[in-house]
mmCIF file with all atom_site columns, C-alpha atoms in Angstrom:
data_model
loop_
_atom_site.group_PDB
_atom_site.id
_atom_site.type_symbol
_atom_site.label_atom_id
_atom_site.label_alt_id
_atom_site.label_comp_id
_atom_site.label_asym_id
_atom_site.label_entity_id
_atom_site.label_seq_id
_atom_site.pdbx_PDB_ins_code
_atom_site.Cartn_x
_atom_site.Cartn_y
_atom_site.Cartn_z
_atom_site.occupancy
_atom_site.B_iso_or_equiv
_atom_site.pdbx_formal_charge
_atom_site.auth_seq_id
_atom_site.auth_comp_id
_atom_site.auth_asym_id
_atom_site.auth_atom_id
_atom_site.pdbx_PDB_model_num
ATOM 1   C CA . UNK A 1 1   ? -0.237  19.626  35.051 1.00 72.00 ? 1   UNK A CA 1
ATOM 2   C CA . UNK A 1 2   ? 0.102   17.499  38.179 1.00 86.00 ? 2   UNK A CA 1
ATOM 3   C CA . UNK A 1 3   ? -0.371  13.751  38.023 1.00 92.00 ? 3   UNK A CA 1
ATOM 4   C CA . UNK A 1 4   ? -3.581  12.258  39.300 1.00 97.00 ? 4   UNK A CA 1
ATOM 5   C CA . UNK A 1 5   ? -3.276  10.682  42.743 1.00 98.00 ? 5   UNK A CA 1
ATOM 6   C CA . UNK A 1 6   ? -3.565  6.930   43.122 1.00 98.00 ? 6   UNK A CA 1
ATOM 7   C CA . UNK A 1 7   ? -2.668  4.695   46.066 1.00 98.00 ? 7   UNK A CA 1
ATOM 8   C CA . UNK A 1 8   ? 0.717   3.100   45.535 1.00 98.00 ? 8   UNK A CA 1
ATOM 9   C CA . UNK A 1 9   ? -0.600  -0.356  46.299 1.00 98.00 ? 9   UNK A CA 1
ATOM 10  C CA . UNK A 1 10  ? -3.749  -2.288  47.066 1.00 98.00 ? 10  UNK A CA 1
ATOM 11  C CA . UNK A 1 11  ? -4.271  -5.948  47.782 1.00 97.00 ? 11  UNK A CA 1
ATOM 12  C CA . UNK A 1 12  ? -7.060  -8.465  48.027 1.00 97.00 ? 12  UNK A CA 1
ATOM 13  C CA . UNK A 1 13  ? -7.733  -12.162 48.200 1.00 97.00 ? 13  UNK A CA 1
ATOM 14  C CA . UNK A 1 14  ? -9.146  -14.211 45.336 1.00 97.00 ? 14  UNK A CA 1
ATOM 15  C CA . UNK A 1 15  ? -12.891 -13.722 45.037 1.00 97.00 ? 15  UNK A CA 1
ATOM 16  C CA . UNK A 1 16  ? -12.896 -10.433 46.896 1.00 97.00 ? 16  UNK A CA 1
ATOM 17  C CA . UNK A 1 17  ? -13.577 -6.993  45.457 1.00 98.00 ? 17  UNK A CA 1
ATOM 18  C CA . UNK A 1 18  ? -11.135 -4.114  45.511 1.00 98.00 ? 18  UNK A CA 1
ATOM 19  C CA . UNK A 1 19  ? -11.388 -0.479  44.544 1.00 98.00 ? 19  UNK A CA 1
ATOM 20  C CA . UNK A 1 20  ? -8.614  1.773   43.284 1.00 98.00 ? 20  UNK A CA 1
ATOM 21  C CA . UNK A 1 21  ? -9.139  5.497   43.602 1.00 98.00 ? 21  UNK A CA 1
ATOM 22  C CA . UNK A 1 22  ? -7.898  8.229   41.299 1.00 98.00 ? 22  UNK A CA 1
ATOM 23  C CA . UNK A 1 23  ? -8.091  11.762  42.607 1.00 98.00 ? 23  UNK A CA 1
ATOM 24  C CA . UNK A 1 24  ? -7.736  14.792  40.400 1.00 98.00 ? 24  UNK A CA 1
ATOM 25  C CA . UNK A 1 25  ? -9.074  18.309  40.395 1.00 97.00 ? 25  UNK A CA 1
ATOM 26  C CA . UNK A 1 26  ? -11.935 20.349  39.006 1.00 95.00 ? 26  UNK A CA 1
ATOM 27  C CA . UNK A 1 27  ? -9.716  20.938  35.953 1.00 96.00 ? 27  UNK A CA 1
ATOM 28  C CA . UNK A 1 28  ? -9.592  17.305  34.977 1.00 96.00 ? 28  UNK A CA 1
ATOM 29  C CA . UNK A 1 29  ? -11.497 14.434  36.603 1.00 97.00 ? 29  UNK A CA 1
ATOM 30  C CA . UNK A 1 30  ? -14.127 16.725  38.083 1.00 97.00 ? 30  UNK A CA 1
ATOM 31  C CA . UNK A 1 31  ? -15.002 18.445  34.827 1.00 96.00 ? 31  UNK A CA 1
ATOM 32  C CA . UNK A 1 32  ? -14.922 15.717  32.205 1.00 96.00 ? 32  UNK A CA 1
ATOM 33  C CA . UNK A 1 33  ? -16.311 12.221  31.856 1.00 97.00 ? 33  UNK A CA 1
ATOM 34  C CA . UNK A 1 34  ? -13.116 11.282  30.060 1.00 97.00 ? 34  UNK A CA 1
ATOM 35  C CA . UNK A 1 35  ? -11.412 9.085   32.617 1.00 98.00 ? 35  UNK A CA 1
ATOM 36  C CA . UNK A 1 36  ? -9.735  5.891   31.469 1.00 98.00 ? 36  UNK A CA 1
ATOM 37  C CA . UNK A 1 37  ? -8.164  2.979   33.301 1.00 98.00 ? 37  UNK A CA 1
ATOM 38  C CA . UNK A 1 38  ? -5.314  0.766   32.105 1.00 98.00 ? 38  UNK A CA 1
ATOM 39  C CA . UNK A 1 39  ? -3.909  -2.533  33.269 1.00 98.00 ? 39  UNK A CA 1
ATOM 40  C CA . UNK A 1 40  ? -0.237  -3.294  32.738 1.00 98.00 ? 40  UNK A CA 1
ATOM 41  C CA . UNK A 1 41  ? 1.427   -6.586  33.531 1.00 98.00 ? 41  UNK A CA 1
ATOM 42  C CA . UNK A 1 42  ? 5.225   -6.561  34.006 1.00 96.00 ? 42  UNK A CA 1
ATOM 43  C CA . UNK A 1 43  ? 7.027   -6.186  30.699 1.00 96.00 ? 43  UNK A CA 1
ATOM 44  C CA . UNK A 1 44  ? 3.771   -5.893  28.782 1.00 97.00 ? 44  UNK A CA 1
ATOM 45  C CA . UNK A 1 45  ? 1.974   -3.169  26.893 1.00 98.00 ? 45  UNK A CA 1
ATOM 46  C CA . UNK A 1 46  ? -0.818  -1.373  28.775 1.00 98.00 ? 46  UNK A CA 1
ATOM 47  C CA . UNK A 1 47  ? -4.366  -2.539  28.151 1.00 98.00 ? 47  UNK A CA 1
ATOM 48  C CA . UNK A 1 48  ? -7.418  -0.289  28.198 1.00 98.00 ? 48  UNK A CA 1
ATOM 49  C CA . UNK A 1 49  ? -9.929  -1.546  30.767 1.00 98.00 ? 49  UNK A CA 1
ATOM 50  C CA . UNK A 1 50  ? -12.342 1.373   31.137 1.00 98.00 ? 50  UNK A CA 1
ATOM 51  C CA . UNK A 1 51  ? -12.918 4.554   29.140 1.00 97.00 ? 51  UNK A CA 1
ATOM 52  C CA . UNK A 1 52  ? -15.267 7.507   29.546 1.00 97.00 ? 52  UNK A CA 1
ATOM 53  C CA . UNK A 1 53  ? -15.531 6.676   33.261 1.00 97.00 ? 53  UNK A CA 1
ATOM 54  C CA . UNK A 1 54  ? -17.759 3.613   32.953 1.00 98.00 ? 54  UNK A CA 1
ATOM 55  C CA . UNK A 1 55  ? -17.445 2.062   29.488 1.00 97.00 ? 55  UNK A CA 1
ATOM 56  C CA . UNK A 1 56  ? -15.713 -1.280  28.930 1.00 97.00 ? 56  UNK A CA 1
ATOM 57  C CA . UNK A 1 57  ? -14.025 -2.060  25.617 1.00 96.00 ? 57  UNK A CA 1
ATOM 58  C CA . UNK A 1 58  ? -15.161 -5.283  24.028 1.00 95.00 ? 58  UNK A CA 1
ATOM 59  C CA . UNK A 1 59  ? -13.377 -8.246  25.489 1.00 96.00 ? 59  UNK A CA 1
ATOM 60  C CA . UNK A 1 60  ? -12.844 -6.733  28.919 1.00 97.00 ? 60  UNK A CA 1
ATOM 61  C CA . UNK A 1 61  ? -14.409 -8.745  31.719 1.00 97.00 ? 61  UNK A CA 1
ATOM 62  C CA . UNK A 1 62  ? -17.500 -7.293  33.378 1.00 97.00 ? 62  UNK A CA 1
ATOM 63  C CA . UNK A 1 63  ? -15.685 -7.835  36.687 1.00 98.00 ? 63  UNK A CA 1
ATOM 64  C CA . UNK A 1 64  ? -14.094 -4.469  35.947 1.00 98.00 ? 64  UNK A CA 1
ATOM 65  C CA . UNK A 1 65  ? -16.213 -1.377  36.484 1.00 98.00 ? 65  UNK A CA 1
ATOM 66  C CA . UNK A 1 66  ? -15.608 2.345   36.742 1.00 98.00 ? 66  UNK A CA 1
ATOM 67  C CA . UNK A 1 67  ? -17.303 5.231   38.487 1.00 98.00 ? 67  UNK A CA 1
ATOM 68  C CA . UNK A 1 68  ? -16.761 8.854   39.413 1.00 98.00 ? 68  UNK A CA 1
ATOM 69  C CA . UNK A 1 69  ? -17.807 11.182  42.179 1.00 97.00 ? 69  UNK A CA 1
ATOM 70  C CA . UNK A 1 70  ? -16.636 14.763  42.138 1.00 97.00 ? 70  UNK A CA 1
ATOM 71  C CA . UNK A 1 71  ? -12.899 14.908  41.544 1.00 98.00 ? 71  UNK A CA 1
ATOM 72  C CA . UNK A 1 72  ? -12.335 11.217  42.263 1.00 98.00 ? 72  UNK A CA 1
ATOM 73  C CA . UNK A 1 73  ? -12.723 8.324   39.864 1.00 98.00 ? 73  UNK A CA 1
ATOM 74  C CA . UNK A 1 74  ? -12.645 4.705   40.929 1.00 98.00 ? 74  UNK A CA 1
ATOM 75  C CA . UNK A 1 75  ? -11.946 1.324   39.387 1.00 98.00 ? 75  UNK A CA 1
ATOM 76  C CA . UNK A 1 76  ? -13.575 -1.654  41.034 1.00 98.00 ? 76  UNK A CA 1
ATOM 77  C CA . UNK A 1 77  ? -12.536 -5.222  40.348 1.00 98.00 ? 77  UNK A CA 1
ATOM 78  C CA . UNK A 1 78  ? -14.929 -7.843  41.644 1.00 98.00 ? 78  UNK A CA 1
ATOM 79  C CA . UNK A 1 79  ? -14.287 -11.554 41.985 1.00 98.00 ? 79  UNK A CA 1
ATOM 80  C CA . UNK A 1 80  ? -10.558 -10.934 42.161 1.00 98.00 ? 80  UNK A CA 1
ATOM 81  C CA . UNK A 1 81  ? -8.453  -13.441 40.227 1.00 98.00 ? 81  UNK A CA 1
ATOM 82  C CA . UNK A 1 82  ? -4.741  -14.183 40.238 1.00 97.00 ? 82  UNK A CA 1
ATOM 83  C CA . UNK A 1 83  ? -4.351  -12.797 36.710 1.00 97.00 ? 83  UNK A CA 1
ATOM 84  C CA . UNK A 1 84  ? -5.652  -9.420  37.866 1.00 98.00 ? 84  UNK A CA 1
ATOM 85  C CA . UNK A 1 85  ? -2.351  -8.851  39.651 1.00 98.00 ? 85  UNK A CA 1
ATOM 86  C CA . UNK A 1 86  ? -0.814  -5.961  37.718 1.00 98.00 ? 86  UNK A CA 1
ATOM 87  C CA . UNK A 1 87  ? -0.222  -2.238  37.752 1.00 98.00 ? 87  UNK A CA 1
ATOM 88  C CA . UNK A 1 88  ? -3.243  -0.030  37.133 1.00 98.00 ? 88  UNK A CA 1
ATOM 89  C CA . UNK A 1 89  ? -3.196  3.524   35.838 1.00 98.00 ? 89  UNK A CA 1
ATOM 90  C CA . UNK A 1 90  ? -5.940  6.080   35.526 1.00 98.00 ? 90  UNK A CA 1
ATOM 91  C CA . UNK A 1 91  ? -5.918  8.995   33.119 1.00 98.00 ? 91  UNK A CA 1
ATOM 92  C CA . UNK A 1 92  ? -8.096  12.012  32.484 1.00 97.00 ? 92  UNK A CA 1
ATOM 93  C CA . UNK A 1 93  ? -8.568  14.688  29.899 1.00 96.00 ? 93  UNK A CA 1
ATOM 94  C CA . UNK A 1 94  ? -7.803  18.148  31.258 1.00 96.00 ? 94  UNK A CA 1
ATOM 95  C CA . UNK A 1 95  ? -8.954  21.719  30.707 1.00 95.00 ? 95  UNK A CA 1
ATOM 96  C CA . UNK A 1 96  ? -5.607  22.402  29.009 1.00 94.00 ? 96  UNK A CA 1
ATOM 97  C CA . UNK A 1 97  ? -6.531  19.955  26.234 1.00 93.00 ? 97  UNK A CA 1
ATOM 98  C CA . UNK A 1 98  ? -3.972  17.507  27.525 1.00 95.00 ? 98  UNK A CA 1
ATOM 99  C CA . UNK A 1 99  ? -4.143  14.141  29.240 1.00 97.00 ? 99  UNK A CA 1
ATOM 100 C CA . UNK A 1 100 ? -2.759  13.386  32.669 1.00 97.00 ? 100 UNK A CA 1
ATOM 101 C CA . UNK A 1 101 ? -2.035  9.958   34.118 1.00 98.00 ? 101 UNK A CA 1
ATOM 102 C CA . UNK A 1 102 ? -2.037  8.802   37.694 1.00 98.00 ? 102 UNK A CA 1
ATOM 103 C CA . UNK A 1 103 ? 1.129   7.493   39.278 1.00 97.00 ? 103 UNK A CA 1
ATOM 104 C CA . UNK A 1 104 ? -0.091  3.913   39.135 1.00 98.00 ? 104 UNK A CA 1
ATOM 105 C CA . UNK A 1 105 ? -1.299  1.367   41.652 1.00 98.00 ? 105 UNK A CA 1
ATOM 106 C CA . UNK A 1 106 ? 0.216   -2.054  42.156 1.00 98.00 ? 106 UNK A CA 1
ATOM 107 C CA . UNK A 1 107 ? -2.477  -4.633  42.778 1.00 98.00 ? 107 UNK A CA 1
ATOM 108 C CA . UNK A 1 108 ? -1.406  -7.723  44.678 1.00 98.00 ? 108 UNK A CA 1
ATOM 109 C CA . UNK A 1 109 ? -3.659  -10.770 44.796 1.00 97.00 ? 109 UNK A CA 1
ATOM 110 C CA . UNK A 1 110 ? -2.885  -12.509 48.053 1.00 94.00 ? 110 UNK A CA 1
ATOM 111 C CA . UNK B 2 1   ? -5.457  -7.399  12.410 1.00 96.00 ? 1   UNK B CA 1
ATOM 112 C CA . UNK B 2 2   ? -5.242  -3.955  13.965 1.00 97.00 ? 2   UNK B CA 1
ATOM 113 C CA . UNK B 2 3   ? -1.593  -3.140  14.488 1.00 98.00 ? 3   UNK B CA 1
ATOM 114 C CA . UNK B 2 4   ? 0.780   -0.321  15.355 1.00 98.00 ? 4   UNK B CA 1
ATOM 115 C CA . UNK B 2 5   ? 4.506   -0.658  14.782 1.00 98.00 ? 5   UNK B CA 1
ATOM 116 C CA . UNK B 2 6   ? 6.906   1.951   16.118 1.00 98.00 ? 6   UNK B CA 1
ATOM 117 C CA . UNK B 2 7   ? 10.435  2.567   14.918 1.00 98.00 ? 7   UNK B CA 1
ATOM 118 C CA . UNK B 2 8   ? 13.135  5.188   15.136 1.00 98.00 ? 8   UNK B CA 1
ATOM 119 C CA . UNK B 2 9   ? 14.250  4.848   18.732 1.00 97.00 ? 9   UNK B CA 1
ATOM 120 C CA . UNK B 2 10  ? 17.868  4.571   19.740 1.00 97.00 ? 10  UNK B CA 1
ATOM 121 C CA . UNK B 2 11  ? 20.740  6.030   21.708 1.00 98.00 ? 11  UNK B CA 1
ATOM 122 C CA . UNK B 2 12  ? 21.206  9.766   21.327 1.00 98.00 ? 12  UNK B CA 1
ATOM 123 C CA . UNK B 2 13  ? 23.353  12.335  23.088 1.00 98.00 ? 13  UNK B CA 1
ATOM 124 C CA . UNK B 2 14  ? 21.798  15.082  25.192 1.00 98.00 ? 14  UNK B CA 1
ATOM 125 C CA . UNK B 2 15  ? 20.689  17.880  22.918 1.00 98.00 ? 15  UNK B CA 1
ATOM 126 C CA . UNK B 2 16  ? 20.213  15.517  20.020 1.00 98.00 ? 16  UNK B CA 1
ATOM 127 C CA . UNK B 2 17  ? 17.186  14.632  17.922 1.00 98.00 ? 17  UNK B CA 1
ATOM 128 C CA . UNK B 2 18  ? 15.287  11.576  16.810 1.00 98.00 ? 18  UNK B CA 1
ATOM 129 C CA . UNK B 2 19  ? 12.282  10.999  14.586 1.00 98.00 ? 19  UNK B CA 1
ATOM 130 C CA . UNK B 2 20  ? 9.931   8.315   15.802 1.00 98.00 ? 20  UNK B CA 1
ATOM 131 C CA . UNK B 2 21  ? 7.510   6.661   13.398 1.00 98.00 ? 21  UNK B CA 1
ATOM 132 C CA . UNK B 2 22  ? 4.450   4.521   13.926 1.00 98.00 ? 22  UNK B CA 1
ATOM 133 C CA . UNK B 2 23  ? 3.040   2.497   11.037 1.00 98.00 ? 23  UNK B CA 1
ATOM 134 C CA . UNK B 2 24  ? -0.626  1.638   11.375 1.00 98.00 ? 24  UNK B CA 1
ATOM 135 C CA . UNK B 2 25  ? -2.477  -1.209  9.716  1.00 98.00 ? 25  UNK B CA 1
ATOM 136 C CA . UNK B 2 26  ? -5.783  -3.046  9.932  1.00 98.00 ? 26  UNK B CA 1
ATOM 137 C CA . UNK B 2 27  ? -7.992  0.004   10.473 1.00 98.00 ? 27  UNK B CA 1
ATOM 138 C CA . UNK B 2 28  ? -8.938  3.308   8.865  1.00 98.00 ? 28  UNK B CA 1
ATOM 139 C CA . UNK B 2 29  ? -6.046  5.353   10.207 1.00 98.00 ? 29  UNK B CA 1
ATOM 140 C CA . UNK B 2 30  ? -7.438  8.683   9.019  1.00 98.00 ? 30  UNK B CA 1
ATOM 141 C CA . UNK B 2 31  ? -10.517 8.294   11.241 1.00 97.00 ? 31  UNK B CA 1
ATOM 142 C CA . UNK B 2 32  ? -8.751  8.080   14.575 1.00 97.00 ? 32  UNK B CA 1
ATOM 143 C CA . UNK B 2 33  ? -6.965  10.547  16.833 1.00 97.00 ? 33  UNK B CA 1
ATOM 144 C CA . UNK B 2 34  ? -3.558  9.203   17.821 1.00 98.00 ? 34  UNK B CA 1
ATOM 145 C CA . UNK B 2 35  ? -1.258  9.670   20.791 1.00 98.00 ? 35  UNK B CA 1
ATOM 146 C CA . UNK B 2 36  ? 2.259   9.103   22.039 1.00 98.00 ? 36  UNK B CA 1
ATOM 147 C CA . UNK B 2 37  ? 2.662   7.833   25.595 1.00 98.00 ? 37  UNK B CA 1
ATOM 148 C CA . UNK B 2 38  ? 6.017   7.133   27.215 1.00 98.00 ? 38  UNK B CA 1
ATOM 149 C CA . UNK B 2 39  ? 7.252   5.124   30.149 1.00 98.00 ? 39  UNK B CA 1
ATOM 150 C CA . UNK B 2 40  ? 10.625  5.732   31.742 1.00 98.00 ? 40  UNK B CA 1
ATOM 151 C CA . UNK B 2 41  ? 12.438  2.670   33.104 1.00 97.00 ? 41  UNK B CA 1
ATOM 152 C CA . UNK B 2 42  ? 10.657  1.436   36.215 1.00 96.00 ? 42  UNK B CA 1
ATOM 153 C CA . UNK B 2 43  ? 8.243   4.375   36.167 1.00 97.00 ? 43  UNK B CA 1
ATOM 154 C CA . UNK B 2 44  ? 4.624   5.008   35.312 1.00 97.00 ? 44  UNK B CA 1
ATOM 155 C CA . UNK B 2 45  ? 2.912   6.064   32.130 1.00 98.00 ? 45  UNK B CA 1
ATOM 156 C CA . UNK B 2 46  ? 3.270   9.634   30.921 1.00 98.00 ? 46  UNK B CA 1
ATOM 157 C CA . UNK B 2 47  ? 1.136   11.161  28.185 1.00 98.00 ? 47  UNK B CA 1
ATOM 158 C CA . UNK B 2 48  ? 3.333   13.001  25.694 1.00 98.00 ? 48  UNK B CA 1
ATOM 159 C CA . UNK B 2 49  ? 1.230   14.251  22.809 1.00 98.00 ? 49  UNK B CA 1
ATOM 160 C CA . UNK B 2 50  ? -1.895  13.730  20.730 1.00 97.00 ? 50  UNK B CA 1
ATOM 161 C CA . UNK B 2 51  ? -3.097  14.641  17.255 1.00 97.00 ? 51  UNK B CA 1
ATOM 162 C CA . UNK B 2 52  ? -6.573  14.825  15.800 1.00 97.00 ? 52  UNK B CA 1
ATOM 163 C CA . UNK B 2 53  ? -7.614  12.445  13.057 1.00 97.00 ? 53  UNK B CA 1
ATOM 164 C CA . UNK B 2 54  ? -7.091  15.099  10.379 1.00 97.00 ? 54  UNK B CA 1
ATOM 165 C CA . UNK B 2 55  ? -3.850  16.384  11.843 1.00 96.00 ? 55  UNK B CA 1
ATOM 166 C CA . UNK B 2 56  ? -5.260  19.856  12.310 1.00 96.00 ? 56  UNK B CA 1
ATOM 167 C CA . UNK B 2 57  ? -5.143  19.695  16.100 1.00 96.00 ? 57  UNK B CA 1
ATOM 168 C CA . UNK B 2 58  ? -1.989  18.896  18.058 1.00 97.00 ? 58  UNK B CA 1
ATOM 169 C CA . UNK B 2 59  ? -1.530  18.785  21.815 1.00 97.00 ? 59  UNK B CA 1
ATOM 170 C CA . UNK B 2 60  ? 1.540   18.428  24.039 1.00 97.00 ? 60  UNK B CA 1
ATOM 171 C CA . UNK B 2 61  ? 2.534   17.804  27.620 1.00 97.00 ? 61  UNK B CA 1
ATOM 172 C CA . UNK B 2 62  ? 4.325   20.750  29.186 1.00 96.00 ? 62  UNK B CA 1
ATOM 173 C CA . UNK B 2 63  ? 7.423   18.567  29.581 1.00 97.00 ? 63  UNK B CA 1
ATOM 174 C CA . UNK B 2 64  ? 7.908   18.317  25.804 1.00 98.00 ? 64  UNK B CA 1
ATOM 175 C CA . UNK B 2 65  ? 6.227   21.435  24.458 1.00 98.00 ? 65  UNK B CA 1
ATOM 176 C CA . UNK B 2 66  ? 8.520   23.336  22.138 1.00 97.00 ? 66  UNK B CA 1
ATOM 177 C CA . UNK B 2 67  ? 10.875  20.370  21.769 1.00 98.00 ? 67  UNK B CA 1
ATOM 178 C CA . UNK B 2 68  ? 8.649   17.652  20.286 1.00 98.00 ? 68  UNK B CA 1
ATOM 179 C CA . UNK B 2 69  ? 6.395   17.854  17.223 1.00 98.00 ? 69  UNK B CA 1
ATOM 180 C CA . UNK B 2 70  ? 3.684   15.327  16.467 1.00 98.00 ? 70  UNK B CA 1
ATOM 181 C CA . UNK B 2 71  ? 2.445   14.852  12.912 1.00 98.00 ? 71  UNK B CA 1
ATOM 182 C CA . UNK B 2 72  ? 0.749   12.283  10.721 1.00 98.00 ? 72  UNK B CA 1
ATOM 183 C CA . UNK B 2 73  ? 0.553   11.301  7.085  1.00 98.00 ? 73  UNK B CA 1
ATOM 184 C CA . UNK B 2 74  ? -2.856  9.758   6.497  1.00 98.00 ? 74  UNK B CA 1
ATOM 185 C CA . UNK B 2 75  ? -1.876  8.748   2.973  1.00 98.00 ? 75  UNK B CA 1
ATOM 186 C CA . UNK B 2 76  ? 0.906   6.611   4.439  1.00 98.00 ? 76  UNK B CA 1
ATOM 187 C CA . UNK B 2 77  ? -0.984  5.472   7.559  1.00 98.00 ? 77  UNK B CA 1
ATOM 188 C CA . UNK B 2 78  ? 1.886   6.736   9.644  1.00 98.00 ? 78  UNK B CA 1
ATOM 189 C CA . UNK B 2 79  ? 2.228   8.764   12.828 1.00 98.00 ? 79  UNK B CA 1
ATOM 190 C CA . UNK B 2 80  ? 5.413   10.667  13.650 1.00 98.00 ? 80  UNK B CA 1
ATOM 191 C CA . UNK B 2 81  ? 7.095   12.325  16.575 1.00 98.00 ? 81  UNK B CA 1
ATOM 192 C CA . UNK B 2 82  ? 10.010  14.613  15.847 1.00 98.00 ? 82  UNK B CA 1
ATOM 193 C CA . UNK B 2 83  ? 12.029  15.051  19.001 1.00 98.00 ? 83  UNK B CA 1
ATOM 194 C CA . UNK B 2 84  ? 14.734  17.642  19.579 1.00 98.00 ? 84  UNK B CA 1
ATOM 195 C CA . UNK B 2 85  ? 16.813  19.072  22.425 1.00 98.00 ? 85  UNK B CA 1
ATOM 196 C CA . UNK B 2 86  ? 16.598  15.694  24.068 1.00 98.00 ? 86  UNK B CA 1
ATOM 197 C CA . UNK B 2 87  ? 17.359  15.389  27.769 1.00 98.00 ? 87  UNK B CA 1
ATOM 198 C CA . UNK B 2 88  ? 18.239  12.479  30.018 1.00 98.00 ? 88  UNK B CA 1
ATOM 199 C CA . UNK B 2 89  ? 14.734  12.613  31.445 1.00 98.00 ? 89  UNK B CA 1
ATOM 200 C CA . UNK B 2 90  ? 13.308  11.857  27.994 1.00 98.00 ? 90  UNK B CA 1
ATOM 201 C CA . UNK B 2 91  ? 14.755  8.355   28.242 1.00 98.00 ? 91  UNK B CA 1
ATOM 202 C CA . UNK B 2 92  ? 11.779  6.012   27.978 1.00 98.00 ? 92  UNK B CA 1
ATOM 203 C CA . UNK B 2 93  ? 9.862   3.535   25.917 1.00 98.00 ? 93  UNK B CA 1
ATOM 204 C CA . UNK B 2 94  ? 7.664   5.520   23.568 1.00 98.00 ? 94  UNK B CA 1
ATOM 205 C CA . UNK B 2 95  ? 4.323   3.983   22.673 1.00 98.00 ? 95  UNK B CA 1
ATOM 206 C CA . UNK B 2 96  ? 2.136   4.949   19.784 1.00 98.00 ? 96  UNK B CA 1
ATOM 207 C CA . UNK B 2 97  ? -1.546  4.502   20.618 1.00 98.00 ? 97  UNK B CA 1
ATOM 208 C CA . UNK B 2 98  ? -4.938  4.799   18.937 1.00 98.00 ? 98  UNK B CA 1
ATOM 209 C CA . UNK B 2 99  ? -7.947  6.505   20.487 1.00 96.00 ? 99  UNK B CA 1
ATOM 210 C CA . UNK B 2 100 ? -10.832 4.199   21.265 1.00 95.00 ? 100 UNK B CA 1
ATOM 211 C CA . UNK B 2 101 ? -13.226 6.527   19.427 1.00 94.00 ? 101 UNK B CA 1
ATOM 212 C CA . UNK B 2 102 ? -13.137 7.854   15.911 1.00 92.00 ? 102 UNK B CA 1
ATOM 213 C CA . UNK B 2 103 ? -13.058 11.545  15.074 1.00 90.00 ? 103 UNK B CA 1
ATOM 214 C CA . UNK B 2 104 ? -13.874 13.421  18.305 1.00 85.00 ? 104 UNK B CA 1
ATOM 215 C CA . UNK B 2 105 ? -11.858 11.065  20.425 1.00 83.00 ? 105 UNK B CA 1
ATOM 216 C CA . UNK B 2 106 ? -12.266 9.876   23.944 1.00 83.00 ? 106 UNK B CA 1
ATOM 217 C CA . UNK B 2 107 ? -8.708  10.294  25.200 1.00 87.00 ? 107 UNK B CA 1
ATOM 218 C CA . UNK B 2 108 ? -8.715  6.646   26.086 1.00 93.00 ? 108 UNK B CA 1
ATOM 219 C CA . UNK B 2 109 ? -6.430  4.548   23.900 1.00 97.00 ? 109 UNK B CA 1
ATOM 220 C CA . UNK B 2 110 ? -7.272  0.980   23.069 1.00 96.00 ? 110 UNK B CA 1
ATOM 221 C CA . UNK B 2 111 ? -4.590  -0.044  20.599 1.00 97.00 ? 111 UNK B CA 1
ATOM 222 C CA . UNK B 2 112 ? -0.925  0.203   21.545 1.00 98.00 ? 112 UNK B CA 1
ATOM 223 C CA . UNK B 2 113 ? 2.251   -0.515  19.674 1.00 98.00 ? 113 UNK B CA 1
ATOM 224 C CA . UNK B 2 114 ? 5.044   -2.521  21.242 1.00 97.00 ? 114 UNK B CA 1
ATOM 225 C CA . UNK B 2 115 ? 7.045   0.637   21.845 1.00 98.00 ? 115 UNK B CA 1
ATOM 226 C CA . UNK B 2 116 ? 10.378  2.023   20.738 1.00 98.00 ? 116 UNK B CA 1
ATOM 227 C CA . UNK B 2 117 ? 13.128  2.802   23.215 1.00 98.00 ? 117 UNK B CA 1
ATOM 228 C CA . UNK B 2 118 ? 14.776  6.196   23.353 1.00 98.00 ? 118 UNK B CA 1
ATOM 229 C CA . UNK B 2 119 ? 17.912  6.486   25.461 1.00 98.00 ? 119 UNK B CA 1
ATOM 230 C CA . UNK B 2 120 ? 19.437  9.905   25.983 1.00 98.00 ? 120 UNK B CA 1
ATOM 231 C CA . UNK B 2 121 ? 22.958  9.596   27.297 1.00 97.00 ? 121 UNK B CA 1
ATOM 232 C CA . UNK B 2 122 ? 26.477  10.790  26.600 1.00 95.00 ? 122 UNK B CA 1
#
């Protein structure tokens, strides 16, 4: 199972919005609404930000939103803040009854 | 407080074995599917394995299939990963994680342990 494709890095200024893409195939992202997004700060444990494409766990800011079109899922962060600077990973359930992660995207807040 | 606490990591020679454990507390362990996710030094997250809430269903990444076995003891609120035939590329921090949804699962994990480090080296 190949990893989902994410951009290696994205950047934005405080207050701006950014979007991170996550491209899979018709065997994973395209077939299931089971895409999740995680935030990981250096040296910290990952944190679930979005699950089932669009759902936010309690406690996660509504500045974070998820969407999907075809084989590509996206995470949008609006009103960018300094503390949003972190690595972000997407994951998806697959037709093989496994889970595949993306390679990760480093978000830099300028 | 909902908590996961891993143990069992360490230094092991190539070809060796380790049994990782994850003690759960603060929630009804038997209701939730559980997963192991690993992260090699300086690398991204890699899904390793998952198990249904009852233990009847187990799932593995191709990279560990046939070498790792996931299991759980709901009476002890504990998740396990028996590893064998370990390779250098298995070196990573291994996280135990709880699915965000009970029973059917969502394959998103919202509770993570602090991780246990496995180092495979001679």
